[in-house]
């Protein structure tokens, strides 16, 4: 709790775009990872300046060899999540985030909804984007853009069709192309 309150990193993988300075030592904290920040800035440029959608942007990053931290190709979903995360858009991380508890990660929660082992702490980060750049990025990633809206996320037959092996099928509309 005290380390987080001082702005220190309390463990686990840092958010995409940052790395741990002084890892394994007392007083470690997050700093901008220039390689990952370049990937985020490049993605923003494709989305905002060239008006590409997330899928095309992910494909371009992959073609340029700008892969995810784990070395895997970007997917539209993964790239969108990194670009719209609180760390990227608000330059902060919440330690003991009660909102993540429902996903089975993050803070243990009391019945009243408060974190069980201490208060939520905002850990500020050095920003990668200016507030104006974040606003442009959010506008470029609005759900009404082609290939990102609800029509892409509609899978009406998922978990309703089963193969001979017993596994269910997952599928949906493939996007803008015929």
Short mmCIF file of C-alpha atoms in Angstrom, two decimals, residues 2 15 23 34 39 41 50 58 64 66 73 76 81 88 92 97 105-106 116 119 149 163 170 173-174:
data_model
loop_
_atom_site.label_atom_id
_atom_site.label_comp_id
_atom_site.label_asym_id
_atom_site.label_seq_id
_atom_site.Cartn_x
_atom_site.Cartn_y
_atom_site.Cartn_z
CA UNK A 2 2.74 2.45 0.94
CA UNK A 15 0.97 -2.02 -18.69
CA UNK A 23 13.16 -4.15 -11.20
CA UNK A 34 10.35 3.75 -25.87
CA UNK A 39 4.32 1.06 -31.48
CA UNK A 41 2.33 6.19 -31.53
CA UNK A 50 -4.46 7.93 -42.24
CA UNK A 58 -2.89 -4.16 -36.67
CA UNK A 64 6.44 -3.77 -40.05
CA UNK A 66 6.14 -4.22 -34.58
CA UNK A 73 1.04 -10.56 -34.11
CA UNK A 76 -7.66 -5.78 -33.72
CA UNK A 81 -7.58 -2.68 -25.77
CA UNK A 88 -2.60 4.84 -22.28
CA UNK A 92 -2.47 6.02 -14.62
CA UNK A 97 -8.92 -1.73 -8.72
CA UNK A 105 -8.20 -10.36 -11.07
CA UNK A 106 -7.30 -7.36 -8.99
CA UNK A 116 -10.50 -5.89 1.42
CA UNK A 119 -7.75 1.45 -0.36
CA UNK A 149 -19.15 -1.63 -34.26
CA UNK A 163 -19.69 -30.39 -33.79
CA UNK A 170 -18.10 -19.60 -32.53
CA UNK A 173 -19.98 -11.52 -39.47
CA UNK A 174 -16.48 -11.26 -40.92
#
